[in-house]
Amino acid sequence: MSERTAIVIGSGFSGLAAATSLAHKGYAVTLLEKNDQVGGRARHWQKDGFTFDMGPSFYWMPEVFTRYFERFGKKVSDLYDLVRLDPSYSIVFGPNEVWSLPAGLGSVKRLFEEHEPGAARALDRFMTEAKLKYDLGMGELVYKPSLSWSEYMKPELLSGLMRTHVLTSLRSHVRKLFKNDRIRQVLEFPVLFLGAAPQNTPALYSLMNYADIALGTWYPMGGMASVVKAMADVARAQGVNILLGEEVRHVMVNNGRAGGVRTASAVFKADVVVAAADYHHVESTLLEVRERTYSPGYWKKRTMAPSALMFFIGLDRQTPSLTHHTLFFDESLDDHSDDIYSRPAWPKAPLFYVSCASRTDSTVAPAGCENIVVLIPIACGLKDEEATRQRYYELVMDRLAQRIGFDPRPHVVVKRSYSLNDLEADYHSFRGNAYGLANTLGQTGPLRPRVKSRKVDGLYFAGQLTVPGPGVPPALISGQLVADLIINEHRSR
Ligand SMILES: Cc1cc2nc3c(=O)[nH]c(=O)nc-3n(C[C@H](O)[C@H](O)[C@H](O)COP(=O)(O)OP(=O)(O)OC[C@H]3O[C@@H](n4cnc5c(N)ncnc54)[C@H](O)[C@@H]3O)c2cc1C
């Protein structure tokens, strides 16, 4: 193959994956990132001896990472240390009601059986189906560019899909098998990663329960920052030229074909452009109107995955009663969901998530201290003001105090809040979304924004607003499948 040139816009998981996969197949790749750090939403922030992951903290589906690095002859174990968390996470249902989800199916079955006789057997049934869906979804479906339904028209795939209850919601599927409210909540939690409520998520996505319960929750020592570093190292080793602080201002199109990009300081010419920045930003800011596949009306109708209000907090003392991941489900999920999707507003009684990575990893906080990240999912497009952030800080601290047995506020030595305005400023995030475009039934596969522009030849898209969806493993896959598409199209020419 003669050497071809590619520009990749954005250094999140999808951009790094696309750039590295193209470079591996002989492309001369330049990756342009507006920020001064690689990783996109998975950047980290360091202050006074604390290292905070600013985005993802749940490392699920480890074999997606294994498969990724194997493309380049690398083993995960050579790049970073991975530990399986046990418990996987805890769920606070009330002041005196906390469930710790143990690692491994057998232990989870025992826990469920204690709360609902017969639930262990029901879980076996549920997980057998979840595994089928996982194998089908992760083996066949997610690696497809989904440019047309014809990609799905294979008899074995269709019969597999029919068995996945494609038209049933995850919530109905769970409720048919389990009566205990807490068990139902445990099983509904994983699909929140897909950015939609369980009642609006197809039951196909019980594959997420397989990822959770059977495959486990892992932690890369050093945090997600270690994974990002490993990806950037592998990218450079494959020859990718990563340029930081280079914000793309314009995608250059000549006679309907992408010819490169322009930043504030330079012009970069290329045979193909992969836009792995937020899809909406690329279409609405970097392209002329006639070059856009989607109209403002189209974007207005999309269901975005939530945004987030986060706090990065360094404590000068430890919190032994917190596990690495704690979900505060001590308020109604449905009411909070309504505040996100049905009538967007700041949540009256929010659920939230607390990560305490220093419980597992002593390198992310000074000795005797604790590294706490709080995340409250919120609707996109809300008004983001300092006073609102502070109000939620107090609310969260009150509920956290109940859990850890002391008021954390006097022990806070580092504090930073992060929300909609920051997401927009840092990533050009559409309406301040954190997790991209939700995986609802109407926004799955070919119904998501396309990986290939309809209007501009040689312009491709990757990342959490296109296929397969939001989350780190899908973003990784997105970059690879776009690179494979480009390589295959070039070969067949
Ligand atoms: C707070 C939070 C928590 C999360 N938790 C989890 C989790 O626990 N587990 C999980 O699996 N997933 C989680 N996710 C989702 C996951 O992080 C994302 O799905 C994934 O990182 C998205 O990768 P991406 O490559 O699509 O986009 P991004 O990471 O956003 O990368 C896009 C890049 O493009 C750059 N860019 C934008 N515009 C331009 C421009 N004009 N020129 C140059 N560069 C540009 C941006 O700066 C950014 O670096 C979380 C996300 C957030 C925000």
GROMACS .gro file of C-alpha atoms in nm, residues 50-431:
model
  382
   50PHE     CA    1  -0.324   1.410   4.448
   51THR     CA    2  -0.391   1.269   4.099
   52PHE     CA    3  -0.756   1.276   3.994
   53ASP     CA    4  -0.897   1.096   3.691
   54MET     CA    5  -1.123   1.364   3.544
   55GLY     CA    6  -1.353   1.126   3.359
   56PRO     CA    7  -1.396   0.749   3.347
   57SER     CA    8  -1.317   0.544   3.653
   58PHE     CA    9  -1.492   0.208   3.588
   59TYR     CA   10  -1.267  -0.021   3.384
   60TRP     CA   11  -1.505  -0.280   3.237
   61MET     CA   12  -1.473  -0.533   2.954
   62PRO     CA   13  -1.101  -0.590   2.998
   63GLU     CA   14  -1.076  -0.805   2.687
   64VAL     CA   15  -1.163  -0.502   2.470
   65PHE     CA   16  -0.840  -0.342   2.591
   66THR     CA   17  -0.650  -0.672   2.551
   67ARG     CA   18  -0.773  -0.706   2.194
   68TYR     CA   19  -0.682  -0.344   2.122
   69PHE     CA   20  -0.323  -0.367   2.240
   70GLU     CA   21  -0.276  -0.708   2.074
   71ARG     CA   22  -0.325  -0.537   1.737
   72PHE     CA   23   0.011  -0.376   1.798
   73GLY     CA   24   0.181  -0.679   1.951
   74LYS     CA   25   0.145  -0.551   2.307
   75LYS     CA   26   0.016  -0.713   2.624
   76VAL     CA   27  -0.179  -0.515   2.881
   77SER     CA   28   0.041  -0.663   3.153
   78ASP     CA   29   0.347  -0.503   2.992
   79LEU     CA   30   0.181  -0.164   2.990
   80TYR     CA   31   0.000  -0.123   3.324
   81ASP     CA   32  -0.101  -0.326   3.629
   82LEU     CA   33  -0.462  -0.426   3.638
   83VAL     CA   34  -0.633  -0.540   3.960
   84ARG     CA   35  -0.981  -0.683   3.997
   85LEU     CA   36  -1.179  -0.496   4.262
   86ASP     CA   37  -1.358  -0.696   4.530
   87PRO     CA   38  -1.616  -0.574   4.611
   88SER     CA   39  -1.678  -0.446   4.261
   89TYR     CA   40  -1.865  -0.154   4.415
   90SER     CA   41  -2.102  -0.070   4.700
   91ILE     CA   42  -2.452   0.064   4.678
   92VAL     CA   43  -2.594   0.283   4.953
   93PHE     CA   44  -2.970   0.232   4.962
   94GLY     CA   45  -3.021   0.419   5.290
   95PRO     CA   46  -2.834   0.530   5.604
   96ASN     CA   47  -2.813   0.174   5.736
   97GLU     CA   48  -2.853  -0.022   5.418
   98VAL     CA   49  -2.541  -0.076   5.210
   99TRP     CA   50  -2.481  -0.363   4.967
  100SER     CA   51  -2.131  -0.454   4.863
  101LEU     CA   52  -2.134  -0.635   4.531
  102PRO     CA   53  -1.876  -0.911   4.561
  103ALA     CA   54  -1.655  -1.010   4.267
  104GLY     CA   55  -1.773  -1.326   4.090
  105LEU     CA   56  -2.107  -1.472   3.988
  106GLY     CA   57  -2.118  -1.733   4.268
  107SER     CA   58  -2.089  -1.467   4.539
  108VAL     CA   59  -2.346  -1.241   4.377
  109LYS     CA   60  -2.588  -1.535   4.355
  110ARG     CA   61  -2.547  -1.598   4.727
  111LEU     CA   62  -2.610  -1.230   4.802
  112PHE     CA   63  -2.926  -1.223   4.587
  113GLU     CA   64  -3.057  -1.548   4.735
  114GLU     CA   65  -3.032  -1.400   5.087
  115HIS     CA   66  -3.272  -1.126   4.981
  116GLU     CA   67  -3.504  -1.319   4.750
  117PRO     CA   68  -3.540  -1.697   4.763
  118GLY     CA   69  -3.503  -1.830   4.409
  119ALA     CA   70  -3.307  -1.526   4.289
  120ALA     CA   71  -2.985  -1.728   4.251
  121ARG     CA   72  -3.150  -1.952   3.994
  122ALA     CA   73  -3.313  -1.653   3.825
  123LEU     CA   74  -2.973  -1.486   3.805
  124ASP     CA   75  -2.829  -1.794   3.637
  125ARG     CA   76  -3.100  -1.771   3.373
  126PHE     CA   77  -3.055  -1.397   3.334
  127MET     CA   78  -2.677  -1.432   3.304
  128THR     CA   79  -2.696  -1.715   3.049
  129GLU     CA   80  -2.895  -1.482   2.825
  130ALA     CA   81  -2.669  -1.188   2.912
  131LYS     CA   82  -2.367  -1.390   2.801
  132LEU     CA   83  -2.533  -1.474   2.469
  133LYS     CA   84  -2.599  -1.105   2.419
  134TYR     CA   85  -2.248  -1.014   2.521
  135ASP     CA   86  -2.098  -1.263   2.276
  136LEU     CA   87  -2.327  -1.148   1.998
  137GLY     CA   88  -2.299  -0.777   2.080
  138MET     CA   89  -1.927  -0.755   2.146
  139GLY     CA   90  -1.828  -1.022   1.894
  140GLU     CA   91  -2.047  -0.922   1.599
  141LEU     CA   92  -2.244  -0.605   1.643
  142VAL     CA   93  -2.019  -0.340   1.793
  143TYR     CA   94  -1.735  -0.380   1.546
  144LYS     CA   95  -1.965  -0.298   1.252
  145PRO     CA   96  -1.948   0.049   1.096
  146SER     CA   97  -2.330   0.034   1.080
  147LEU     CA   98  -2.349   0.230   0.756
  148SER     CA   99  -2.645   0.022   0.646
  149TRP     CA  100  -2.888  -0.236   0.782
  150SER     CA  101  -2.756  -0.481   0.524
  151GLU     CA  102  -2.455  -0.537   0.753
  152TYR     CA  103  -2.699  -0.705   0.993
  153MET     CA  104  -2.875  -0.920   0.734
  154LYS     CA  105  -2.701  -1.247   0.812
  155PRO     CA  106  -2.934  -1.528   0.915
  156GLU     CA  107  -2.730  -1.625   1.223
  157LEU     CA  108  -2.708  -1.262   1.333
  158LEU     CA  109  -3.079  -1.202   1.286
  159SER     CA  110  -3.175  -1.514   1.478
  160GLY     CA  111  -2.932  -1.412   1.752
  161LEU     CA  112  -3.087  -1.065   1.761
  162MET     CA  113  -3.437  -1.208   1.791
  163ARG     CA  114  -3.324  -1.393   2.102
  164THR     CA  115  -3.202  -1.071   2.263
  165HIS     CA  116  -3.551  -0.929   2.327
  166VAL     CA  117  -3.458  -0.642   2.105
  167LEU     CA  118  -3.793  -0.470   2.151
  168THR     CA  119  -3.824  -0.522   2.527
  169SER     CA  120  -3.679  -0.271   2.769
  170LEU     CA  121  -3.406  -0.371   3.010
  171ARG     CA  122  -3.637  -0.274   3.295
  172SER     CA  123  -3.918  -0.510   3.186
  173HIS     CA  124  -3.666  -0.786   3.130
  174VAL     CA  125  -3.526  -0.749   3.483
  175ARG     CA  126  -3.867  -0.712   3.645
  176LYS     CA  127  -3.997  -1.031   3.490
  177LEU     CA  128  -3.732  -1.230   3.673
  178PHE     CA  129  -3.676  -1.049   4.003
  179LYS     CA  130  -3.917  -0.909   4.263
  180ASN     CA  131  -3.678  -0.764   4.519
  181ASP     CA  132  -3.646  -0.391   4.464
  182ARG     CA  133  -3.278  -0.378   4.561
  183ILE     CA  134  -3.185  -0.660   4.324
  184ARG     CA  135  -3.372  -0.482   4.048
  185GLN     CA  136  -3.174  -0.165   4.118
  186VAL     CA  137  -2.844  -0.355   4.112
  187LEU     CA  138  -2.933  -0.500   3.772
  188GLU     CA  139  -3.055  -0.169   3.632
  189PHE     CA  140  -2.743   0.022   3.730
  190PRO     CA  141  -2.498  -0.093   3.455
  191VAL     CA  142  -2.705   0.042   3.166
  192LEU     CA  143  -2.678   0.390   3.314
  193PHE     CA  144  -2.331   0.384   3.154
  194LEU     CA  145  -2.508   0.384   2.817
  195GLY     CA  146  -2.658   0.718   2.901
  196ALA     CA  147  -3.026   0.627   2.900
  197ALA     CA  148  -3.280   0.519   3.160
  198PRO     CA  149  -3.340   0.141   3.202
  199GLN     CA  150  -3.699   0.175   3.080
  200ASN     CA  151  -3.570   0.324   2.751
  201THR     CA  152  -3.278   0.089   2.698
  202PRO     CA  153  -3.324  -0.228   2.491
  203ALA     CA  154  -3.291  -0.555   2.685
  204LEU     CA  155  -3.005  -0.640   2.450
  205TYR     CA  156  -2.797  -0.431   2.687
  206SER     CA  157  -2.823  -0.681   2.970
  207LEU     CA  158  -2.488  -0.765   2.811
  208MET     CA  159  -2.370  -0.487   3.047
  209ASN     CA  160  -2.474  -0.707   3.342
  210TYR     CA  161  -2.253  -0.981   3.204
  211ALA     CA  162  -1.970  -0.729   3.186
  212ASP     CA  163  -2.041  -0.621   3.543
  213ILE     CA  164  -2.104  -0.948   3.725
  214ALA     CA  165  -1.914  -1.207   3.522
  215LEU     CA  166  -1.623  -1.008   3.377
  216GLY     CA  167  -1.578  -0.778   3.673
  217THR     CA  168  -1.473  -0.428   3.769
  218TRP     CA  169  -1.101  -0.366   3.728
  219TYR     CA  170  -0.867  -0.087   3.817
  220PRO     CA  171  -0.551   0.010   3.629
  221MET     CA  172  -0.294   0.111   3.892
  222GLY     CA  173  -0.225   0.482   3.853
  223GLY     CA  174  -0.584   0.526   3.734
  224MET     CA  175  -0.724   0.569   3.382
  225ALA     CA  176  -0.428   0.801   3.330
  226SER     CA  177  -0.211   0.486   3.301
  227VAL     CA  178  -0.428   0.351   3.020
  228VAL     CA  179  -0.416   0.684   2.838
  229LYS     CA  180  -0.038   0.698   2.878
  230ALA     CA  181  -0.005   0.341   2.745
  231MET     CA  182  -0.221   0.427   2.445
  232ALA     CA  183  -0.022   0.741   2.368
  233ASP     CA  184   0.308   0.550   2.403
  234VAL     CA  185   0.186   0.280   2.164
  235ALA     CA  186   0.058   0.548   1.922
  236ARG     CA  187   0.398   0.720   1.916
  237ALA     CA  188   0.574   0.385   1.876
  238GLN     CA  189   0.359   0.321   1.568
  239GLY     CA  190   0.471   0.656   1.431
  240VAL     CA  191   0.174   0.879   1.514
  241ASN     CA  192   0.277   1.243   1.536
  242ILE     CA  193   0.077   1.379   1.833
  243LEU     CA  194   0.054   1.757   1.848
  244LEU     CA  195  -0.098   1.911   2.161
  245GLY     CA  196  -0.244   2.261   2.190
  246GLU     CA  197  -0.350   2.244   1.823
  247GLU     CA  198  -0.716   2.327   1.793
  248VAL     CA  199  -0.864   2.251   1.454
  249ARG     CA  200  -1.061   2.551   1.324
  250HIS     CA  201  -1.167   2.424   0.984
  251VAL     CA  202  -1.186   2.105   0.781
  252MET     CA  203  -1.071   2.191   0.428
  253VAL     CA  204  -1.294   2.050   0.154
  254ASN     CA  205  -1.210   2.071  -0.217
  255ASN     CA  206  -1.460   1.950  -0.474
  256GLY     CA  207  -1.650   1.752  -0.212
  257ARG     CA  208  -1.338   1.584  -0.074
  258ALA     CA  209  -1.161   1.644   0.259
  259GLY     CA  210  -0.807   1.762   0.193
  260GLY     CA  211  -0.685   1.842   0.545
  261VAL     CA  212  -0.749   2.085   0.828
  262ARG     CA  213  -0.653   2.431   0.940
  263THR     CA  214  -0.556   2.520   1.297
  264ALA     CA  215  -0.476   2.867   1.432
  265SER     CA  216  -0.110   2.821   1.343
  266ALA     CA  217  -0.088   2.590   1.042
  267VAL     CA  218  -0.247   2.398   0.760
  268PHE     CA  219  -0.222   2.017   0.766
  269LYS     CA  220  -0.293   1.841   0.436
  270ALA     CA  221  -0.406   1.479   0.427
  271ASP     CA  222  -0.582   1.215   0.218
  272VAL     CA  223  -0.832   1.138   0.493
  273VAL     CA  224  -0.959   1.319   0.802
  274VAL     CA  225  -1.095   1.135   1.105
  275ALA     CA  226  -1.293   1.365   1.330
  276ALA     CA  227  -1.277   1.210   1.677
  277ALA     CA  228  -1.389   1.528   1.852
  278ASP     CA  229  -1.756   1.575   1.947
  279TYR     CA  230  -1.953   1.506   1.628
  280HIS     CA  231  -2.184   1.804   1.665
  281HIS     CA  232  -1.889   2.045   1.709
  282VAL     CA  233  -1.717   1.914   1.395
  283GLU     CA  234  -2.027   1.936   1.181
  284SER     CA  235  -2.156   2.269   1.306
  285THR     CA  236  -1.827   2.457   1.354
  286LEU     CA  237  -1.558   2.304   1.135
  287LEU     CA  238  -1.765   2.247   0.818
  288GLU     CA  239  -1.965   2.475   0.590
  289VAL     CA  240  -2.344   2.431   0.596
  290ARG     CA  241  -2.349   2.247   0.262
  291GLU     CA  242  -2.090   1.999   0.392
  292ARG     CA  243  -2.293   1.890   0.695
  293THR     CA  244  -2.483   1.562   0.704
  294TYR     CA  245  -2.709   1.665   0.993
  295SER     CA  246  -2.924   1.975   1.047
  296PRO     CA  247  -2.973   2.171   1.373
  297GLY     CA  248  -3.320   2.010   1.389
  298TYR     CA  249  -3.165   1.664   1.384
  299TRP     CA  250  -2.939   1.746   1.677
  300LYS     CA  251  -3.223   1.906   1.870
  301LYS     CA  252  -3.414   1.576   1.860
  302ARG     CA  253  -3.126   1.357   1.982
  303THR     CA  254  -3.137   1.210   2.332
  304MET     CA  255  -2.806   1.305   2.483
  305ALA     CA  256  -2.649   1.096   2.756
  306PRO     CA  257  -2.624   1.296   3.079
  307SER     CA  258  -2.380   1.564   3.171
  308ALA     CA  259  -2.226   1.568   3.520
  309LEU     CA  260  -2.142   1.786   3.813
  310MET     CA  261  -1.818   1.662   3.964
  311PHE     CA  262  -1.603   1.744   4.262
  312PHE     CA  263  -1.236   1.647   4.287
  313ILE     CA  264  -1.160   1.640   4.656
  314GLY     CA  265  -0.842   1.573   4.850
  315LEU     CA  266  -0.895   1.483   5.216
  316ASP     CA  267  -0.621   1.505   5.478
  317ARG     CA  268  -0.751   1.189   5.647
  318GLN     CA  269  -0.871   0.848   5.539
  319THR     CA  270  -1.222   0.706   5.498
  320PRO     CA  271  -1.191   0.332   5.574
  321SER     CA  272  -1.566   0.277   5.545
  322LEU     CA  273  -1.569   0.375   5.175
  323THR     CA  274  -1.501   0.116   4.908
  324HIS     CA  275  -1.327   0.213   4.584
  325HIS     CA  276  -1.661   0.276   4.408
  326THR     CA  277  -1.977   0.373   4.597
  327LEU     CA  278  -2.313   0.446   4.438
  328PHE     CA  279  -2.552   0.655   4.645
  329PHE     CA  280  -2.890   0.516   4.538
  330ASP     CA  281  -3.063   0.643   4.850
  331GLU     CA  282  -3.305   0.855   4.646
  332SER     CA  283  -3.542   0.758   4.366
  333LEU     CA  284  -3.370   0.665   4.037
  334ASP     CA  285  -3.690   0.739   3.845
  335ASP     CA  286  -3.729   1.089   3.988
  336HIS     CA  287  -3.365   1.167   3.914
  337SER     CA  288  -3.408   1.019   3.564
  338ASP     CA  289  -3.706   1.247   3.504
  339ASP     CA  290  -3.489   1.545   3.597
  340ILE     CA  291  -3.242   1.433   3.333
  341TYR     CA  292  -3.461   1.316   3.045
  342SER     CA  293  -3.831   1.409   3.084
  343ARG     CA  294  -3.821   1.762   3.226
  344PRO     CA  295  -3.456   1.865   3.241
  345ALA     CA  296  -3.377   2.048   3.565
  346TRP     CA  297  -3.122   2.039   3.843
  347PRO     CA  298  -3.219   1.725   4.038
  348LYS     CA  299  -3.420   1.780   4.354
  349ALA     CA  300  -3.294   1.463   4.522
  350PRO     CA  301  -2.990   1.344   4.328
  351LEU     CA  302  -2.831   1.004   4.315
  352PHE     CA  303  -2.455   1.031   4.294
  353TYR     CA  304  -2.138   0.827   4.267
  354VAL     CA  305  -1.821   0.850   4.476
  355SER     CA  306  -1.485   0.714   4.367
  356CYS     CA  307  -1.214   0.672   4.625
  357ALA     CA  308  -0.923   0.539   4.420
  358SER     CA  309  -0.676   0.584   4.707
  359ARG     CA  310  -0.849   0.287   4.880
  360THR     CA  311  -0.676   0.071   4.613
  361ASP     CA  312  -0.388   0.285   4.494
  362SER     CA  313  -0.151   0.469   4.728
  363THR     CA  314   0.004   0.664   4.441
  364VAL     CA  315  -0.300   0.886   4.381
  365ALA     CA  316  -0.296   1.063   4.720
  366PRO     CA  317  -0.031   1.164   4.974
  367ALA     CA  318   0.020   0.922   5.266
  368GLY     CA  319  -0.270   0.923   5.512
  369CYS     CA  320  -0.491   1.115   5.268
  370GLU     CA  321  -0.783   1.019   5.047
  371ASN     CA  322  -0.861   1.091   4.682
  372ILE     CA  323  -1.235   1.142   4.637
  373VAL     CA  324  -1.424   1.212   4.316
  374VAL     CA  325  -1.797   1.281   4.336
  375LEU     CA  326  -2.013   1.263   4.025
  376ILE     CA  327  -2.378   1.371   4.004
  377PRO     CA  328  -2.539   1.290   3.666
  378ILE     CA  329  -2.740   1.589   3.540
  379ALA     CA  330  -2.930   1.691   3.228
  380CYS     CA  331  -2.739   1.851   2.941
  381GLY     CA  332  -2.794   2.218   2.864
  382LEU     CA  333  -2.874   2.337   3.219
  383LYS     CA  334  -2.757   2.673   3.351
  384ASP     CA  335  -2.430   2.612   3.530
  385GLU     CA  336  -2.358   2.863   3.809
  386GLU     CA  337  -2.115   2.864   4.099
  387ALA     CA  338  -2.394   2.899   4.356
  388THR     CA  339  -2.566   2.588   4.219
  389ARG     CA  340  -2.244   2.388   4.234
  390GLN     CA  341  -2.188   2.496   4.594
  391ARG     CA  342  -2.543   2.398   4.691
  392TYR     CA  343  -2.485   2.045   4.559
  393TYR     CA  344  -2.145   2.030   4.725
  394GLU     CA  345  -2.309   2.085   5.064
  395LEU     CA  346  -2.582   1.832   4.989
  396VAL     CA  347  -2.334   1.565   4.884
  397MET     CA  348  -2.105   1.633   5.180
  398ASP     CA  349  -2.401   1.588   5.419
  399ARG     CA  350  -2.488   1.250   5.270
  400LEU     CA  351  -2.124   1.143   5.251
  401ALA     CA  352  -2.077   1.240   5.618
  402GLN     CA  353  -2.354   0.998   5.717
  403ARG     CA  354  -2.179   0.720   5.531
  404ILE     CA  355  -1.821   0.777   5.651
  405GLY     CA  356  -1.908   0.874   6.007
  406PHE     CA  357  -1.752   1.222   6.010
  407ASP     CA  358  -1.797   1.554   5.836
  408PRO     CA  359  -1.541   1.558   5.551
  409ARG     CA  360  -1.559   1.937   5.501
  410PRO     CA  361  -1.297   2.040   5.761
  411HIS     CA  362  -1.059   1.782   5.609
  412VAL     CA  363  -1.077   1.909   5.252
  413VAL     CA  364  -0.731   2.024   5.139
  414VAL     CA  365  -0.794   2.019   4.763
  415LYS     CA  366  -1.124   2.100   4.597
  416ARG     CA  367  -1.226   2.163   4.240
  417SER     CA  368  -1.569   2.148   4.080
  418TYR     CA  369  -1.623   2.055   3.715
  419SER     CA  370  -1.944   2.066   3.514
  420LEU     CA  371  -2.131   2.174   3.199
  421ASN     CA  372  -1.937   2.496   3.132
  422ASP     CA  373  -1.603   2.315   3.170
  423LEU     CA  374  -1.710   2.027   2.944
  424GLU     CA  375  -1.812   2.275   2.675
  425ALA     CA  376  -1.495   2.481   2.709
  426ASP     CA  377  -1.255   2.188   2.732
  427TYR     CA  378  -1.402   1.948   2.474
  428HIS     CA  379  -1.652   2.151   2.266
  429SER     CA  380  -1.905   1.917   2.416
  430PHE     CA  381  -2.256   1.950   2.268
  431ARG     CA  382  -2.481   2.097   2.540
   0.00000   0.00000   0.00000
